[in-house]
Short mmCIF file of C-alpha atoms in Angstrom, two decimals:
data_model
loop_
_atom_site.label_atom_id
_atom_site.label_comp_id
_atom_site.label_asym_id
_atom_site.label_seq_id
_atom_site.Cartn_x
_atom_site.Cartn_y
_atom_site.Cartn_z
CA MET S 1 -0.60 0.50 0.36
CA ALA S 2 1.63 3.61 -0.60
CA PHE S 3 -0.69 5.65 1.90
CA LYS S 4 -0.37 4.85 4.97
CA LEU S 5 -0.95 6.31 8.25
CA GLU S 6 0.85 6.13 11.64
CA TYR S 7 0.07 9.06 13.86
CA LEU S 8 -1.26 12.46 14.65
CA ILE S 9 1.32 14.92 15.04
CA LYS S 10 -0.31 18.50 15.05
CA LYS S 11 -3.73 19.45 13.81
CA GLY S 12 -4.53 22.98 13.57
CA ALA S 13 -7.44 24.92 11.72
CA GLU S 14 -6.79 24.69 8.24
CA ALA S 15 -4.58 20.84 8.60
CA GLU S 16 -4.07 18.19 10.12
CA ILE S 17 0.05 17.01 9.76
CA TRP S 18 0.32 12.94 10.19
CA LYS S 19 3.18 10.65 10.55
CA GLY S 20 3.31 8.09 7.69
CA LYS S 21 4.79 6.01 5.05
CA TRP S 22 5.16 6.53 1.76
CA PHE S 23 5.78 3.15 -0.12
CA ASN S 24 7.46 2.46 3.13
CA VAL S 25 9.17 4.97 3.45
CA ASP S 26 9.26 7.32 6.77
CA ALA S 27 6.78 9.87 5.15
CA VAL S 28 4.66 13.26 6.58
CA TYR S 29 0.80 14.22 4.57
CA LYS S 30 -0.65 17.31 5.19
CA ILE S 31 -4.07 16.81 4.56
CA ARG S 32 -6.19 20.20 4.26
CA LYS S 33 -10.21 19.67 5.98
CA SER S 34 -12.99 21.10 4.73
CA LYS S 35 -15.44 23.31 6.50
CA PRO S 36 -18.76 22.88 6.82
CA TRP S 37 -19.75 26.06 6.66
CA ARG S 38 -18.63 26.74 3.51
CA HIS S 39 -20.34 25.85 0.21
CA PRO S 40 -19.48 22.11 -1.23
CA PHE S 41 -17.36 23.41 -4.47
CA LEU S 42 -16.73 26.75 -3.23
CA ASP S 43 -15.08 24.50 -0.43
CA LYS S 44 -13.35 22.08 -3.85
CA LEU S 45 -11.83 24.91 -4.82
CA ILE S 46 -10.51 26.37 -2.57
CA LEU S 47 -8.68 23.15 -0.91
CA GLU S 48 -7.04 22.38 -4.52
CA LYS S 49 -6.47 26.06 -4.95
CA ARG S 50 -3.95 26.29 -1.89
CA THR S 51 -2.54 22.62 -2.05
CA ILE S 52 -1.51 23.34 -5.29
CA LYS S 53 0.00 26.62 -4.43
CA GLU S 54 2.06 25.38 -0.88
CA ALA S 55 3.03 21.96 -3.31
CA ARG S 56 4.93 24.54 -5.57
CA ILE S 57 5.88 27.34 -3.42
CA MET S 58 7.61 24.58 -1.73
CA TYR S 59 9.07 22.90 -5.02
CA ASN S 60 9.74 25.98 -6.00
CA ALA S 61 11.87 26.81 -3.28
CA PHE S 62 14.06 23.19 -3.42
CA GLU S 63 14.99 23.83 -7.05
CA ASN S 64 16.21 27.34 -5.48
CA ASN S 65 18.76 25.07 -3.11
CA ILE S 66 16.48 26.15 -0.15
CA ASN S 67 16.38 23.35 2.83
CA VAL S 68 12.88 22.39 2.51
CA PRO S 69 10.86 19.17 2.68
CA TYR S 70 11.28 18.00 0.10
CA ILE S 71 7.66 16.89 -1.80
CA TYR S 72 7.20 12.52 -2.71
CA ASP S 73 3.52 13.48 -3.84
CA VAL S 74 0.34 15.97 -4.14
CA ASP S 75 -2.67 14.04 -4.31
CA ILE S 76 -5.76 16.18 -5.38
CA SER S 77 -8.50 13.99 -4.97
CA ARG S 78 -7.87 14.15 -1.12
CA ASN S 79 -6.33 17.93 -0.40
CA THR S 80 -2.77 16.20 0.48
CA ILE S 81 0.38 16.88 0.27
CA VAL S 82 2.99 13.51 1.25
CA MET S 83 6.93 15.25 2.47
CA GLU S 84 9.61 14.19 3.56
CA PHE S 85 9.98 13.31 7.31
CA VAL S 86 12.10 15.62 7.96
CA GLU S 87 14.59 13.57 11.77
CA GLY S 88 15.25 16.58 13.70
CA ILE S 89 15.34 18.63 16.17
CA ILE S 90 12.91 21.78 16.63
CA LEU S 91 14.93 26.07 16.91
CA LYS S 92 11.66 27.07 19.72
CA GLU S 93 13.11 23.67 21.90
CA LEU S 94 16.79 24.45 21.36
CA MET S 95 16.17 27.76 22.32
CA GLU S 96 14.11 26.70 24.97
CA ALA S 97 17.12 24.81 26.54
CA LYS S 98 18.80 27.80 26.03
CA ASP S 99 21.94 25.95 23.43
CA SER S 100 24.91 26.98 22.68
CA ARG S 101 24.23 26.59 19.04
CA VAL S 102 21.33 29.37 19.17
CA PHE S 103 23.14 32.26 17.94
CA LEU S 104 24.85 30.62 14.96
CA LEU S 105 21.68 28.78 13.69
CA CYS S 106 19.84 32.25 13.46
CA GLU S 107 22.36 33.28 11.29
CA ASN S 108 22.52 30.14 9.05
CA LEU S 109 18.66 30.57 8.79
CA GLY S 110 18.92 34.82 8.54
CA LYS S 111 21.31 33.00 5.27
CA LEU S 112 18.60 30.87 4.71
CA ILE S 113 15.24 33.68 4.38
CA ALA S 114 17.64 35.66 2.56
CA ASN S 115 17.57 32.99 -0.21
CA LEU S 116 14.18 32.25 -0.43
CA HIS S 117 13.00 36.19 0.12
CA ASN S 118 16.09 36.75 -3.64
CA ALA S 119 13.54 33.75 -5.12
CA SER S 120 10.34 36.05 -4.24
CA ILE S 121 9.06 33.96 -1.29
CA VAL S 122 7.42 34.80 1.42
CA HIS S 123 7.22 32.39 4.45
CA GLY S 124 4.37 34.11 5.71
CA ASP S 125 4.73 32.48 9.32
CA LEU S 126 8.22 32.60 9.99
CA THR S 127 9.09 30.95 13.79
CA PRO S 128 11.80 28.95 15.70
CA SER S 129 8.15 26.67 15.65
CA ASN S 130 8.72 26.13 11.97
CA VAL S 131 12.81 25.44 12.04
CA ILE S 132 14.19 22.60 12.22
CA LEU S 133 18.03 21.64 12.23
CA ARG S 134 18.60 18.36 10.68
CA LYS S 135 20.26 15.22 12.60
CA GLU S 136 22.67 15.87 9.34
CA GLY S 137 22.94 19.88 11.22
CA ASP S 138 21.45 22.07 8.28
CA LEU S 139 18.34 24.05 9.02
CA CYS S 140 14.93 22.57 6.84
CA ILE S 141 12.12 25.47 6.47
CA LEU S 142 8.32 23.79 6.95
CA ASP S 143 4.87 24.96 7.22
CA PHE S 144 4.04 26.62 3.85
CA GLY S 145 0.31 26.95 3.77
CA LEU S 146 1.25 30.98 4.50
CA ALA S 147 3.93 30.74 2.42
CA ASN S 148 4.01 33.76 -1.45
CA PHE S 149 5.25 34.68 -4.05
CA SER S 150 5.62 37.48 -3.69
CA ASN S 151 8.36 40.88 -4.59
CA ARG S 152 7.21 43.93 -2.39
CA ILE S 153 9.23 45.14 -0.06
CA GLU S 154 6.25 44.52 2.70
CA ASP S 155 5.57 40.96 2.70
CA MET S 156 9.08 40.56 3.21
CA GLY S 157 9.26 43.44 6.20
CA ILE S 158 6.01 40.95 7.82
CA ASP S 159 8.13 37.44 7.66
CA LEU S 160 11.07 39.22 9.79
CA HIS S 161 8.58 41.24 12.21
CA LEU S 162 7.03 38.50 12.85
CA PHE S 163 10.55 36.56 13.95
CA LEU S 164 11.03 38.75 15.86
CA ARG S 165 7.71 39.29 17.66
CA SER S 166 8.69 35.62 18.40
CA LEU S 167 11.93 35.90 19.76
CA GLU S 168 10.85 39.03 21.87
CA SER S 169 7.29 37.01 22.79
CA SER S 170 8.46 33.66 24.18
CA PHE S 171 12.30 34.17 24.27
CA SER S 172 12.90 37.94 25.05
CA SER S 173 16.45 37.28 26.79
CA LEU S 174 17.61 35.46 23.42
CA ALA S 175 15.84 38.38 21.29
CA ASN S 176 18.36 41.23 20.43
CA GLU S 177 21.48 38.93 20.56
CA CYS S 178 19.02 36.58 18.05
CA PHE S 179 17.75 38.82 15.54
CA GLN S 180 21.58 40.42 14.71
CA ASN S 181 22.65 37.17 14.21
CA PHE S 182 20.17 36.99 12.19
CA MET S 183 20.59 40.31 10.41
CA LYS S 184 23.90 38.89 9.83
CA GLY S 185 23.01 35.81 7.82
CA TYR S 186 20.65 38.08 5.81
CA SER S 187 22.49 40.35 5.32
CA HIS S 188 23.16 38.02 1.73
CA PHE S 189 19.59 39.58 0.51
CA LYS S 190 19.98 42.11 -1.59
CA HIS S 191 17.13 44.52 -0.50
CA ARG S 192 18.14 44.06 2.55
CA ASN S 193 18.46 47.32 3.92
CA GLU S 194 14.82 48.76 2.65
CA VAL S 195 13.40 45.45 4.24
CA LEU S 196 14.47 46.25 7.70
CA GLU S 197 13.99 50.19 7.39
CA LYS S 198 10.15 48.39 6.04
CA VAL S 199 10.34 46.46 10.07
CA LYS S 200 10.53 48.91 11.96
CA GLU S 201 8.07 50.80 10.47
CA ILE S 202 5.72 48.05 11.06
CA ARG S 203 6.33 48.04 14.85
CA ARG S 204 5.47 52.54 14.71
CA ARG S 205 1.98 51.05 13.23
CA GLY S 206 1.79 48.98 15.21
CA ARG S 207 3.08 50.79 18.59
CA TYR S 208 0.49 53.32 16.99
CA VAL S 209 -2.42 50.86 17.07
CA LEU S 210 -2.45 50.05 21.02
CA GLU S 211 -1.67 53.86 21.76
CA ARG S 212 -4.43 53.64 20.45
CA ARG S 213 -6.54 51.55 21.45
CA ILE S 214 -5.23 52.28 25.38
CA SER S 215 -6.80 56.15 24.74
CA LYS S 216 -9.57 54.70 24.27
CA LYS S 217 -9.71 52.47 27.08
CA ILE S 218 -8.38 56.16 29.52
#
């Protein structure tokens, strides 16, 4: 049997992630789930479109030598992407353990994201939970469910803003040094300075909105 599910890894709002086998090879199955409140025709269209888009982005990243899980199969009829099972440790777990390699890994992640942006791909959910350190020692980017093809500086700035915000909210003692090292690696991106300015602008917008909310409550 080509397809065999073994156990549920994660259940999200849009999809379930399963560990399984694909022709006796360890694999991950990302299965998008139908929404009962959507019209069946529209639901089918949305699921197919999102599945194809994610697979296409991952394949494009792979073709640009960016470390992502290898895709084994795409089954549109089941809204499923079958991909490589990546063995390793999630970056978030290494940060929680205050592993001595964290700062170097953040620099390497910056290089990875620079290459991703050079390929006109934005991740859309860049956090330490979506990066894994392979057993071989290389970082691999996971979960392209919110990714897009884009050349917009705004979209690239959002990637960096999300990463910085996740560091500040979960790893405040590491955040500054982690992000500084990330930006060292990100210097490989040709529009690095423009993106960094956009990150600052996005953060100013966030502070303005927060201040407005607070002032309304006073």
